[in-house]
């Protein structure tokens, strides 16, 4: 497929010109935008541990030994 770079540049310029005209019609934005907060971060919540997570993971694994999942090691 042959790409005509001049045609693409002309299309891009037309799109930008149309966008600029649309922005001119929009006019000025009045008022402030944004949000001010006293605290910028939230405190971390304590998480409850799931005691049987490790057992479920080992049960779902195709191979496991001594509490660890055995995975195949690939060489690149």
CSV table of N, CA, C and O in Angstrom, one decimal, residues 50-60 66-69:
chain,number,residue,atom,x,y,z
A,50,UNK,N,-6.6,-13.8,54.8
A,50,UNK,CA,-7.4,-15.0,54.5
A,50,UNK,C,-6.5,-16.2,54.8
A,50,UNK,O,-5.6,-16.5,54.1
A,51,UNK,N,-6.7,-16.9,55.9
A,51,UNK,CA,-5.9,-17.9,56.3
A,51,UNK,C,-5.7,-19.1,55.4
A,51,UNK,O,-4.7,-19.7,55.3
A,52,UNK,N,-6.7,-19.4,54.6
A,52,UNK,CA,-6.6,-20.6,53.7
A,52,UNK,C,-6.2,-20.2,52.3
A,52,UNK,O,-6.2,-21.0,51.4
A,53,UNK,N,-5.7,-19.0,52.1
A,53,UNK,CA,-5.3,-18.6,50.7
A,53,UNK,C,-4.1,-19.4,50.2
A,53,UNK,O,-4.2,-19.9,49.1
A,54,UNK,N,-3.1,-19.7,51.0
A,54,UNK,CA,-2.0,-20.4,50.5
A,54,UNK,C,-2.4,-21.9,50.2
A,54,UNK,O,-2.0,-22.4,49.2
A,55,UNK,N,-3.2,-22.4,51.0
A,55,UNK,CA,-3.7,-23.8,50.8
A,55,UNK,C,-4.5,-23.9,49.5
A,55,UNK,O,-4.3,-24.8,48.7
A,56,UNK,N,-5.3,-22.9,49.2
A,56,UNK,CA,-6.1,-22.9,48.0
A,56,UNK,C,-5.2,-22.7,46.8
A,56,UNK,O,-5.5,-23.4,45.7
A,57,UNK,N,-4.2,-21.9,46.9
A,57,UNK,CA,-3.3,-21.7,45.7
A,57,UNK,C,-2.5,-22.9,45.4
A,57,UNK,O,-2.4,-23.3,44.3
A,58,UNK,N,-2.0,-23.6,46.5
A,58,UNK,CA,-1.3,-24.8,46.3
A,58,UNK,C,-2.2,-26.0,45.7
A,58,UNK,O,-1.8,-26.8,44.9
A,59,UNK,N,-3.5,-26.0,46.1
A,59,UNK,CA,-4.4,-26.9,45.6
A,59,UNK,C,-4.7,-26.7,44.1
A,59,UNK,O,-4.8,-27.7,43.4
A,60,UNK,N,-4.8,-25.5,43.7
A,60,UNK,CA,-5.0,-25.1,42.3
A,60,UNK,C,-3.8,-25.3,41.4
A,60,UNK,O,-4.0,-25.4,40.2
A,66,UNK,N,6.5,-29.1,49.1
A,66,UNK,CA,6.9,-28.5,50.3
A,66,UNK,C,6.4,-27.0,50.4
A,66,UNK,O,7.1,-26.1,50.8
A,67,UNK,N,5.1,-26.8,50.1
A,67,UNK,CA,4.5,-25.5,50.3
A,67,UNK,C,4.9,-24.5,49.2
A,67,UNK,O,4.6,-23.3,49.4
A,68,UNK,N,5.4,-25.0,48.1
A,68,UNK,CA,5.8,-24.1,47.0
A,68,UNK,C,5.3,-24.6,45.7
A,68,UNK,O,5.3,-25.8,45.5
A,69,UNK,N,4.9,-23.7,44.8
A,69,UNK,CA,4.5,-24.0,43.5
A,69,UNK,C,5.7,-24.3,42.6
A,69,UNK,O,6.6,-23.6,42.6
